[in-house]
XYZ file of C-alpha atoms in Angstrom:
646
model
C 46.084 -3.347 -4.848
C 44.037 -1.118 -2.240
C 44.605 -1.854 1.334
C 41.526 -3.740 2.794
C 40.338 -2.805 6.167
C 41.316 -5.011 9.176
C 38.894 -7.720 9.494
C 38.709 -8.736 13.149
C 38.391 -12.132 14.244
C 35.256 -13.846 15.204
C 34.188 -12.902 18.833
C 32.337 -15.612 20.913
C 28.973 -15.310 19.830
C 26.284 -15.134 22.894
C 23.021 -14.364 20.618
C 23.181 -17.936 20.227
C 22.210 -18.764 23.733
C 18.690 -17.941 23.554
C 16.797 -21.482 23.261
C 14.475 -21.554 20.493
C 12.667 -24.790 20.532
C 11.416 -24.768 17.008
C 12.879 -23.561 13.680
C 9.785 -22.687 11.230
C 11.049 -21.704 7.814
C 9.107 -20.011 4.689
C 10.023 -20.567 1.250
C 8.240 -17.660 -0.447
C 8.534 -18.366 -3.995
C 7.785 -16.314 -7.179
C 5.354 -18.842 -8.087
C 4.668 -21.195 -5.396
C 5.210 -20.991 -1.374
C 5.495 -23.393 1.420
C 6.741 -23.747 4.837
C 8.297 -26.635 6.933
C 9.536 -27.210 10.410
C 11.922 -29.070 13.036
C 12.407 -29.115 16.612
C 15.482 -28.468 17.984
C 15.464 -31.822 20.162
C 15.141 -33.704 16.885
C 16.741 -31.998 13.998
C 17.215 -34.559 11.924
C 13.559 -34.662 11.328
C 11.977 -31.890 9.187
C 8.242 -31.975 8.962
C 6.928 -30.558 5.690
C 3.650 -28.551 5.340
C 0.247 -29.889 5.598
C -1.567 -30.774 2.238
C -3.397 -27.739 0.888
C -7.006 -27.968 0.289
C -7.723 -27.294 -3.456
C -4.300 -28.529 -4.431
C -4.067 -29.944 -7.869
C -5.285 -33.525 -7.930
C -2.212 -36.101 -7.440
C 0.275 -34.226 -6.132
C 0.937 -34.323 -2.425
C 3.412 -32.341 -0.577
C 3.018 -29.552 -3.094
C 3.867 -26.231 -2.304
C 0.962 -23.524 -2.506
C 0.737 -20.911 -5.234
C 2.043 -17.508 -4.337
C -1.459 -15.873 -5.247
C -3.049 -13.498 -2.693
C -6.923 -12.322 -2.762
C -8.051 -9.080 -0.989
C -11.510 -7.799 -0.819
C -12.362 -4.340 -2.554
C -11.724 -3.001 1.213
C -8.323 -3.915 0.762
C -8.908 -6.943 3.689
C -7.087 -10.214 3.703
C -9.490 -12.988 1.784
C -7.462 -16.041 0.848
C -3.961 -17.152 -0.163
C -2.701 -19.840 -2.496
C -5.300 -22.458 -4.117
C -8.021 -20.710 -2.491
C -7.240 -17.526 -3.896
C -6.961 -19.114 -7.214
C -10.501 -20.559 -6.604
C -12.432 -17.904 -5.264
C -11.277 -15.382 -7.455
C -12.318 -17.740 -10.309
C -15.698 -17.921 -8.915
C -16.235 -13.869 -8.815
C -18.555 -12.493 -11.156
C -16.522 -10.471 -13.928
C -18.182 -7.305 -13.007
C -17.411 -8.078 -9.217
C -14.091 -9.204 -9.982
C -12.806 -5.673 -11.342
C -12.773 -4.454 -7.739
C -11.305 -7.244 -5.843
C -7.458 -7.304 -5.608
C -5.562 -10.626 -7.015
C -1.662 -10.801 -6.919
C 0.348 -13.277 -8.390
C 4.130 -13.738 -9.442
C 4.494 -10.615 -6.914
C 7.802 -11.243 -5.794
C 9.408 -10.305 -9.323
C 8.416 -6.701 -8.463
C 10.711 -6.240 -5.336
C 13.779 -7.830 -7.758
C 13.146 -5.348 -10.440
C 12.511 -2.279 -8.825
C 15.866 -0.200 -8.324
C 14.535 2.353 -5.742
C 12.565 0.001 -3.377
C 10.944 1.382 -0.386
C 8.014 1.163 1.893
C 5.761 3.131 -0.391
C 6.451 1.030 -3.166
C 3.225 -0.255 -4.805
C 2.204 -3.574 -6.648
C -0.905 -3.727 -9.076
C -3.385 -6.203 -8.709
C -4.803 -7.997 -11.770
C -7.448 -5.748 -12.297
C -5.374 -2.619 -12.269
C -5.681 -1.406 -8.626
C -2.791 -0.647 -6.664
C -1.968 -0.957 -2.844
C 1.724 -0.747 -0.775
C 3.926 -4.186 -1.689
C 4.753 -4.087 2.056
C 1.063 -5.004 2.884
C 0.525 -7.505 0.256
C 4.085 -9.452 1.408
C 2.641 -8.929 5.239
C -0.682 -10.454 4.346
C 1.052 -13.709 2.757
C 3.429 -13.935 5.727
C 0.897 -13.564 8.087
C -0.965 -16.560 6.409
C 2.113 -18.528 6.807
C 2.682 -17.718 10.345
C -1.179 -18.670 11.482
C -0.689 -21.811 9.316
C 2.191 -23.082 10.517
C 2.252 -22.291 14.038
C -1.072 -24.018 14.203
C 0.715 -26.879 12.767
C 3.769 -26.998 15.121
C 1.318 -26.686 18.217
C -0.672 -29.791 17.095
C 2.461 -31.739 16.863
C 4.452 -30.410 19.879
C 3.708 -32.006 23.684
C 4.583 -28.542 25.374
C 2.914 -25.209 25.054
C 4.709 -23.148 23.027
C 5.759 -19.314 23.615
C 6.160 -17.005 20.608
C 9.953 -16.644 21.503
C 10.745 -20.128 21.112
C 9.962 -19.949 17.581
C 13.001 -19.167 15.042
C 11.789 -18.121 11.655
C 13.435 -18.461 8.464
C 12.483 -16.206 5.276
C 14.404 -17.209 1.925
C 15.165 -14.893 -0.794
C 17.071 -14.793 -4.100
C 21.028 -14.783 -3.271
C 21.022 -11.985 -6.302
C 18.882 -9.750 -4.570
C 20.222 -6.770 -3.392
C 20.176 -5.050 0.332
C 17.149 -3.191 0.201
C 15.055 -6.299 -0.813
C 16.206 -8.304 1.832
C 15.467 -5.705 4.503
C 12.148 -5.267 2.604
C 11.335 -9.029 3.399
C 12.502 -8.315 7.080
C 10.403 -5.234 7.749
C 7.132 -7.310 5.921
C 7.766 -10.055 8.431
C 7.682 -7.331 11.490
C 4.411 -5.980 10.028
C 3.076 -9.489 9.651
C 3.796 -10.065 13.454
C 6.109 -12.753 12.792
C 8.676 -11.270 15.277
C 9.207 -8.184 17.183
C 11.410 -5.522 15.699
C 13.352 -5.833 19.215
C 14.437 -9.287 18.758
C 15.749 -9.278 15.280
C 17.594 -12.489 15.997
C 14.725 -14.246 15.900
C 14.184 -13.996 12.405
C 16.823 -14.914 10.004
C 16.752 -14.255 6.291
C 18.359 -17.130 4.232
C 19.679 -17.357 0.652
C 17.860 -19.600 -1.568
C 20.822 -21.618 -3.486
C 22.731 -21.535 -0.167
C 19.789 -23.069 1.647
C 19.756 -25.673 -1.269
C 23.427 -26.208 -0.996
C 23.009 -27.155 3.068
C 20.623 -29.527 2.277
C 22.158 -31.301 -0.859
C 25.116 -31.859 1.799
C 22.786 -34.481 3.536
C 22.178 -36.257 0.599
C 22.099 -40.128 0.002
C 23.123 -41.299 -3.259
C 19.378 -43.066 -3.856
C 18.069 -39.617 -3.228
C 19.422 -37.818 -6.206
C 19.245 -38.130 -9.919
C 22.417 -38.135 -11.997
C 21.920 -36.849 -15.497
C 25.461 -37.568 -16.236
C 25.962 -41.292 -16.002
C 25.417 -42.316 -19.380
C 26.976 -40.487 -22.384
C 24.692 -39.026 -24.747
C 25.360 -39.583 -28.574
C 24.177 -37.425 -30.626
C 21.599 -35.821 -27.919
C 19.681 -39.211 -27.829
C 21.073 -42.346 -26.644
C 18.727 -45.339 -26.539
C 18.503 -48.240 -24.393
C 18.552 -51.776 -25.440
C 15.036 -52.006 -24.902
C 14.756 -48.812 -27.141
C 13.342 -46.763 -24.326
C 15.343 -43.433 -23.784
C 17.786 -43.655 -20.640
C 16.841 -40.323 -19.551
C 12.908 -41.001 -19.510
C 13.800 -44.169 -17.546
C 15.939 -42.968 -14.874
C 13.199 -40.316 -14.387
C 10.459 -42.750 -13.911
C 12.307 -44.649 -11.411
C 13.049 -41.668 -9.384
C 9.269 -40.529 -9.760
C 8.056 -43.812 -8.317
C 10.505 -43.676 -5.249
C 9.339 -40.062 -4.789
C 5.511 -41.519 -5.073
C 6.526 -43.882 -2.352
C 8.041 -41.308 -0.275
C 4.901 -38.961 -0.422
C 2.691 -40.241 1.948
C 4.961 -39.246 4.789
C 5.657 -35.879 5.405
C 8.647 -36.016 7.437
C 11.964 -35.946 5.885
C 14.802 -37.763 7.826
C 18.202 -36.215 7.174
C 21.470 -37.525 7.718
C 23.565 -36.435 11.006
C 26.851 -35.627 9.250
C 27.217 -35.468 5.257
C 25.743 -37.850 2.979
C 27.206 -40.390 0.942
C 27.305 -38.139 -2.253
C 29.854 -36.063 -0.138
C 31.724 -38.557 0.963
C 32.805 -39.036 -2.651
C 34.385 -35.494 -2.640
C 37.859 -34.571 -1.476
C 38.183 -31.620 0.949
C 38.741 -28.580 -1.383
C 35.986 -29.809 -4.130
C 34.181 -27.432 -5.788
C 30.401 -27.305 -6.789
C 27.610 -25.227 -7.934
C 24.491 -24.692 -6.766
C 21.980 -23.516 -9.846
C 18.689 -22.413 -8.156
C 16.198 -22.356 -10.838
C 13.187 -20.924 -9.660
C 10.081 -19.304 -11.010
C 11.511 -15.690 -10.988
C 15.001 -15.472 -10.784
C 18.245 -17.940 -11.403
C 20.876 -17.914 -8.483
C 24.096 -19.424 -9.111
C 26.392 -19.940 -6.073
C 29.765 -21.764 -5.961
C 30.674 -23.644 -2.822
C 33.747 -25.728 -1.427
C 33.103 -28.062 1.293
C 35.540 -28.010 4.250
C 36.013 -31.592 5.933
C 35.666 -33.130 8.603
C 33.455 -30.278 9.798
C 31.259 -30.182 6.372
C 31.227 -26.272 6.812
C 30.537 -24.386 3.505
C 32.892 -21.826 1.875
C 31.821 -19.648 -0.892
C 34.472 -19.455 -3.681
C 32.551 -16.783 -5.917
C 30.413 -13.938 -5.352
C 26.758 -15.070 -6.244
C 25.402 -14.330 -9.945
C 22.137 -14.645 -11.974
C 19.318 -12.651 -12.621
C 15.489 -12.699 -13.779
C 15.754 -15.963 -15.939
C 13.215 -18.023 -13.943
C 10.323 -20.138 -15.141
C 8.185 -17.072 -15.207
C 10.251 -15.899 -18.489
C 8.312 -18.590 -20.443
C 4.878 -17.807 -19.481
C 5.879 -14.262 -20.392
C 6.703 -15.501 -24.056
C 3.542 -17.010 -24.013
C 1.887 -13.692 -23.327
C 3.822 -12.610 -26.079
C 2.919 -14.879 -28.350
C -1.027 -14.196 -27.576
C -0.384 -10.562 -28.268
C 1.334 -11.575 -31.727
C -1.775 -13.161 -32.531
C -4.542 -11.560 -30.960
C -3.037 -8.058 -30.728
C -1.627 -6.194 -27.768
C -4.595 -4.103 -27.163
C -6.911 -6.536 -27.176
C -4.857 -8.515 -24.261
C -4.846 -5.695 -22.314
C -8.404 -4.947 -22.532
C -9.157 -8.784 -22.133
C -6.946 -8.292 -18.727
C -8.923 -5.367 -17.484
C -12.406 -6.208 -18.226
C -12.260 -10.145 -17.636
C -9.196 -10.446 -14.582
C -10.568 -13.823 -13.828
C -10.710 -15.465 -17.005
C -7.089 -14.224 -17.629
C -5.784 -15.798 -14.578
C -7.312 -19.346 -15.802
C -5.562 -18.994 -19.139
C -2.131 -18.379 -17.492
C -2.861 -21.434 -15.055
C -3.925 -23.513 -17.826
C -0.970 -22.544 -19.596
C 1.390 -23.164 -16.420
C -0.110 -26.525 -16.044
C 0.645 -27.527 -19.664
C 4.406 -26.149 -19.479
C 5.087 -28.392 -16.681
C 4.443 -31.189 -19.169
C 6.638 -30.052 -22.097
C 9.420 -32.631 -22.905
C 12.238 -32.437 -25.233
C 11.308 -35.198 -27.201
C 7.497 -34.997 -27.556
C 6.117 -35.342 -31.405
C 2.306 -34.129 -30.587
C 1.099 -30.769 -29.645
C 0.320 -29.537 -26.154
C -3.524 -28.140 -26.105
C -4.468 -25.132 -23.963
C -8.158 -24.643 -23.914
C -9.102 -20.967 -24.105
C -11.729 -19.852 -21.829
C -15.123 -19.119 -23.579
C -15.140 -15.526 -22.383
C -11.970 -14.864 -24.532
C -13.451 -16.591 -27.730
C -16.748 -14.419 -26.941
C -14.989 -11.202 -26.050
C -12.521 -11.673 -29.171
C -15.554 -11.831 -31.531
C -17.187 -8.796 -29.847
C -14.010 -6.623 -29.887
C -12.428 -7.605 -33.183
C -15.923 -8.479 -35.253
C -13.957 -11.624 -36.285
C -13.245 -15.354 -34.492
C -10.301 -16.670 -32.857
C -10.005 -18.935 -35.722
C -9.394 -16.325 -38.195
C -7.421 -14.530 -35.832
C -4.763 -17.750 -35.767
C -5.220 -18.373 -39.758
C -4.228 -14.449 -40.349
C -1.158 -14.504 -37.956
C 0.998 -16.667 -40.019
C 1.731 -18.483 -37.230
C 2.340 -21.761 -38.318
C 3.615 -23.147 -35.071
C 0.076 -22.404 -33.319
C -3.089 -24.118 -34.625
C -6.828 -24.305 -33.729
C -8.460 -27.314 -32.750
C -12.159 -27.959 -33.567
C -12.714 -28.502 -29.545
C -12.040 -24.819 -29.002
C -8.216 -25.305 -28.184
C -4.965 -23.760 -28.914
C -2.665 -26.368 -30.121
C 1.295 -25.747 -29.570
C 3.124 -27.598 -31.558
C 6.400 -28.988 -30.339
C 8.544 -26.170 -32.005
C 6.192 -23.558 -30.388
C 7.008 -24.790 -27.117
C 10.693 -24.984 -27.882
C 10.255 -21.458 -29.054
C 8.794 -20.308 -25.646
C 10.964 -22.123 -23.575
C 14.434 -21.405 -25.367
C 15.261 -17.578 -24.452
C 15.097 -18.455 -20.742
C 16.636 -21.410 -20.777
C 19.691 -20.367 -23.198
C 20.088 -17.386 -20.326
C 20.413 -20.082 -17.538
C 23.061 -22.480 -19.574
C 24.691 -19.411 -20.778
C 25.278 -18.131 -17.116
C 26.520 -21.348 -15.813
C 29.020 -21.474 -18.752
C 30.050 -18.185 -18.213
C 30.527 -18.922 -14.529
C 32.645 -21.992 -15.212
C 34.761 -20.346 -16.972
C 35.884 -18.025 -14.214
C 39.391 -18.518 -12.488
C 37.861 -19.015 -9.077
C 35.702 -21.776 -10.458
C 37.995 -23.987 -12.396
C 37.738 -27.694 -11.393
C 34.292 -27.758 -10.300
C 33.189 -31.566 -10.447
C 29.149 -31.075 -9.636
C 26.547 -29.004 -11.074
C 23.272 -29.158 -8.383
C 20.166 -28.178 -10.505
C 17.683 -27.205 -7.845
C 14.557 -25.206 -7.457
C 10.920 -25.561 -9.191
C 12.172 -24.816 -12.553
C 14.666 -27.762 -12.406
C 11.867 -30.146 -12.428
C 11.640 -29.079 -16.132
C 12.933 -32.049 -18.634
C 13.425 -29.000 -21.063
C 15.939 -27.355 -18.885
C 17.574 -30.642 -17.560
C 17.998 -31.873 -21.187
C 19.494 -28.277 -22.390
C 21.873 -28.587 -19.236
C 22.615 -32.192 -19.582
C 23.886 -31.659 -23.539
C 25.505 -28.058 -22.749
C 27.421 -29.178 -19.676
C 26.834 -33.089 -19.031
C 30.679 -33.330 -20.273
C 32.390 -31.079 -17.985
C 30.628 -31.879 -14.600
C 28.041 -34.462 -13.149
C 24.723 -32.792 -13.015
C 22.984 -33.943 -9.925
C 19.032 -33.341 -9.183
C 17.832 -34.038 -5.955
C 14.337 -35.696 -5.575
C 11.395 -33.472 -5.112
C 13.733 -30.605 -6.200
C 11.129 -27.772 -5.479
C 11.150 -28.629 -1.544
C 15.203 -28.773 -1.177
C 15.134 -25.047 -0.698
C 12.322 -25.390 2.200
C 14.515 -28.101 3.524
C 17.566 -26.602 3.381
C 16.174 -23.435 5.093
C 15.147 -25.327 8.131
C 18.748 -26.971 8.589
C 20.234 -23.075 8.132
C 17.790 -21.974 11.024
C 18.986 -25.126 13.030
C 22.836 -23.871 12.568
C 23.286 -20.601 10.917
C 27.019 -21.132 11.085
C 27.200 -23.845 8.478
C 28.383 -21.323 5.879
C 31.649 -20.016 7.019
C 32.721 -17.650 4.477
C 30.888 -15.854 1.986
C 31.928 -13.279 -0.802
C 30.650 -9.740 -0.741
C 28.607 -9.128 -3.711
C 29.611 -5.336 -3.978
C 32.090 -2.526 -2.568
C 30.992 -0.565 0.422
C 32.226 2.329 2.051
C 31.341 5.848 3.380
C 32.971 9.326 1.929
C 35.752 10.980 3.927
C 37.940 14.063 4.034
C 41.982 13.082 3.847
C 44.492 15.878 3.447
C 44.829 17.382 0.337
C 48.103 16.059 -1.847
C 48.788 18.721 -4.951
C 49.138 16.735 -7.915
C 47.591 13.789 -6.797
C 44.009 15.186 -5.887
C 41.730 17.221 -8.093
C 41.554 20.768 -7.763
C 37.615 20.538 -7.578
C 37.526 18.183 -4.609
C 39.718 21.007 -2.600
C 38.050 22.087 0.435
C 39.795 24.284 2.758
C 38.673 24.538 6.538
C 40.377 26.227 9.487
C 43.342 26.799 7.290
C 44.035 23.063 6.257
C 43.778 21.797 2.538
C 41.253 18.732 2.527
C 40.269 16.564 -0.366
C 36.246 15.601 -0.059
C 34.481 12.589 -1.302
C 36.999 9.883 -0.912
C 35.683 6.585 -0.713
C 36.691 4.990 2.711
C 36.280 1.124 1.718
C 34.558 -1.245 4.584
C 34.806 -4.306 2.120
C 35.394 -5.016 -1.669
C 33.488 -6.724 -4.170
C 34.072 -10.531 -4.091
C 36.173 -10.214 -0.996
C 36.024 -12.862 1.175
C 34.511 -12.505 4.527
C 34.189 -14.997 7.321
C 31.120 -15.106 9.535
C 31.690 -12.876 12.444
C 34.480 -10.720 10.878
C 33.757 -7.224 11.432
C 34.964 -3.467 10.214
C 35.395 -1.152 12.930
C 35.117 2.808 12.554
C 35.311 5.530 14.751
C 32.648 8.437 14.657
C 33.225 11.844 16.416
C 29.719 14.185 16.497
C 30.525 17.437 14.768
C 29.302 19.513 17.722
C 28.287 19.176 21.217
C 24.978 18.178 22.093
C 24.254 16.604 18.608
C 21.721 13.917 19.170
C 22.102 11.869 15.982
C 25.147 10.791 13.556
C 23.979 9.967 9.938
C 26.820 8.137 7.928
C 25.467 7.610 4.178
C 26.820 4.440 2.543
C 27.851 3.941 -1.047
C 28.361 0.856 -2.734
C 29.616 -0.100 -6.231
C 29.780 -3.135 -8.711
C 33.289 -2.381 -9.355
C 36.166 -1.756 -7.098
C 37.830 0.369 -9.222
C 36.650 3.701 -7.441
C 38.342 6.460 -5.469
C 35.937 8.774 -5.012
C 31.948 8.606 -4.066
C 31.147 10.524 -6.892
C 32.545 8.213 -9.581
C 30.769 6.694 -12.232
C 28.868 3.667 -10.863
C 28.805 4.541 -7.175
C 25.734 5.215 -5.793
C 24.383 5.998 -2.603
C 22.635 2.917 -1.127
C 21.887 3.345 2.481
C 22.587 5.159 5.622
C 23.809 4.415 9.191
C 22.011 5.990 12.102
C 23.843 6.528 15.465
C 21.510 7.855 18.420
C 23.821 9.728 20.764
C 22.985 9.374 24.377
C 23.002 12.612 26.201
C 26.894 13.087 27.529
C 26.978 12.425 31.314
C 26.847 15.409 33.247
C 30.311 16.441 35.057
C 32.065 14.962 31.858
C 34.700 17.181 30.162
C 32.803 19.631 28.105
C 34.533 19.115 24.221
C 31.819 16.404 23.337
C 33.528 16.932 19.676
C 35.992 14.583 21.108
C 33.665 11.893 21.946
C 34.268 8.661 19.717
C 31.365 6.512 18.791
C 32.935 3.280 17.625
C 30.365 1.373 15.006
C 31.164 -2.142 14.305
C 29.788 -3.485 10.755
C 29.233 -7.425 10.196
C 29.421 -8.429 6.226
C 29.787 -11.865 6.809
C 25.904 -12.794 7.418
C 23.161 -12.921 4.635
C 22.369 -9.224 6.167
C 24.626 -6.409 6.756
C 24.434 -5.363 10.512
C 25.988 -2.655 12.479
C 26.370 -2.197 16.317
C 27.988 0.835 18.007
C 29.325 1.790 21.193
C 29.983 5.213 23.112
C 33.846 4.660 23.978
C 33.902 7.204 26.733
C 31.119 5.577 28.967
C 31.392 1.921 27.246
C 27.405 2.097 26.668
C 25.981 0.619 23.564
C 24.578 3.036 21.307
C 21.281 2.443 19.198
C 22.661 1.869 15.801
C 20.407 1.369 12.594
C 21.452 0.416 9.123
C 18.674 1.591 6.439
C 18.953 0.587 2.950
C 15.188 1.125 2.095
C 14.612 5.119 2.797
C 16.799 6.555 0.067
């Protein structure tokens, strides 16, 4: 096997000395977002965000929809329910000039060459820089959270006493994480001069940290009763699945009026059932992505160790919405749907919201259809566009699973609902099954389903049927808030995840002495009479390698000429470790390290080419970091690592 770079042991961490008095976490989701906070004096109490004005009736503690409305002049107007309602109330003519964004986080996941210039398209088609959209949203949360923290704290808060935590999917690559950090700087959460005040937390990791604290009555265990042919009946004829859920929902309702969650000091009872070395999978099923993490708990300290690199992909609940949109295109024609979106953007948003609300109520056993009311403007617009009624379109489409009701509703039969959910759910189950078959993951005892999509009985039943025999499936109560609570705990103690796995192989290109017969001739470079081989990948870390927190990789660099003020080193990455040259297939340039050289001290030996700059890189954190020192003077050199300006 290729020799790994020596990894140095952790050094004493001085940066933790800064006294934060409060940790504020923002769970910035694809479909919904929220914040929570905790005072460092009282770390067992996690305070959840205030109720939102305009929230859906009967649902307290609910996160806010991740929706943003900007004025035609690109100024911030509103966020969340308020943005939804205000957009709805605009005159259709006017609405075309306003910019409404929802589910915009997925764009960051799917853009391969993300930069500060990447644009997002509003519903009406107008474009604006993505970084602006994200910073508007983060600024909104900053204002709300700080106001609430100040209301609850007796002392006066200085800005630097707040530690911010922002969650991102673990499957996100480095540029996307850096993008979130840049958006936070732009939003004024923290200053770029104090980067340690902001932590980027990985969503499934946060969930895992919170699950450690769970007590048995705080979870729903899907695997307690065996299923016979997918449906076992209780003695009273009810379905066990539904009744255990009813109990949990009831407990939840009681807990709702209090917005402060108390967490266990050590680890909760669920964990005391686990032996050291027990492995579990956290499947974070969100709106946009599904993230799978495998952790092992280390007793007695309760720290976590990642056993296999994170996997997953864009299989979140949004997939069901897209399937619905595709179904509408099939019935009414893609050209009509596109035209309707452009001309009646607010009505289109109404329709998607109506579907989302019904989607949440879909259960596997239901026998009756789900009704979705079509906005009047849809019916009217279709008649003018096609010269025929919506009803006729449905009849002609031969979609027997979708009917038209006389009250002006689309009736989705249970078969239709199944069809919309199936592809996304199958992707999730397939992914978990593939993960469980891996060598490193043998013997998993628990599967935690977290994230908003985990609330869906459709997904729960599918997981139970496919995986219930192999491990215990656990769903925390209030599962949509799990990540938020875990992110607060992570901010209180970022050292709780002690070992992570590298998602990619990272390295730089170097010259080595040319060896005849081993190196290809086209890599030969003759320099000052010596034969060199170019483009050799010098590995920093390998894909799926274990890296402990604080472990570092060190490399020394020398400026090529005296008087040089900057050294720029390109970083390359690859999903496989089976690479020798940076020109190999699958290797791509993914970032650059910049070292700013101070001027050589007057009176020192000329011969700057022997000057040595030692760079230290850290791969065990949620983000890759670099620091550097000028060995001659022992001065710190400004070092930056950039994944966004490729």
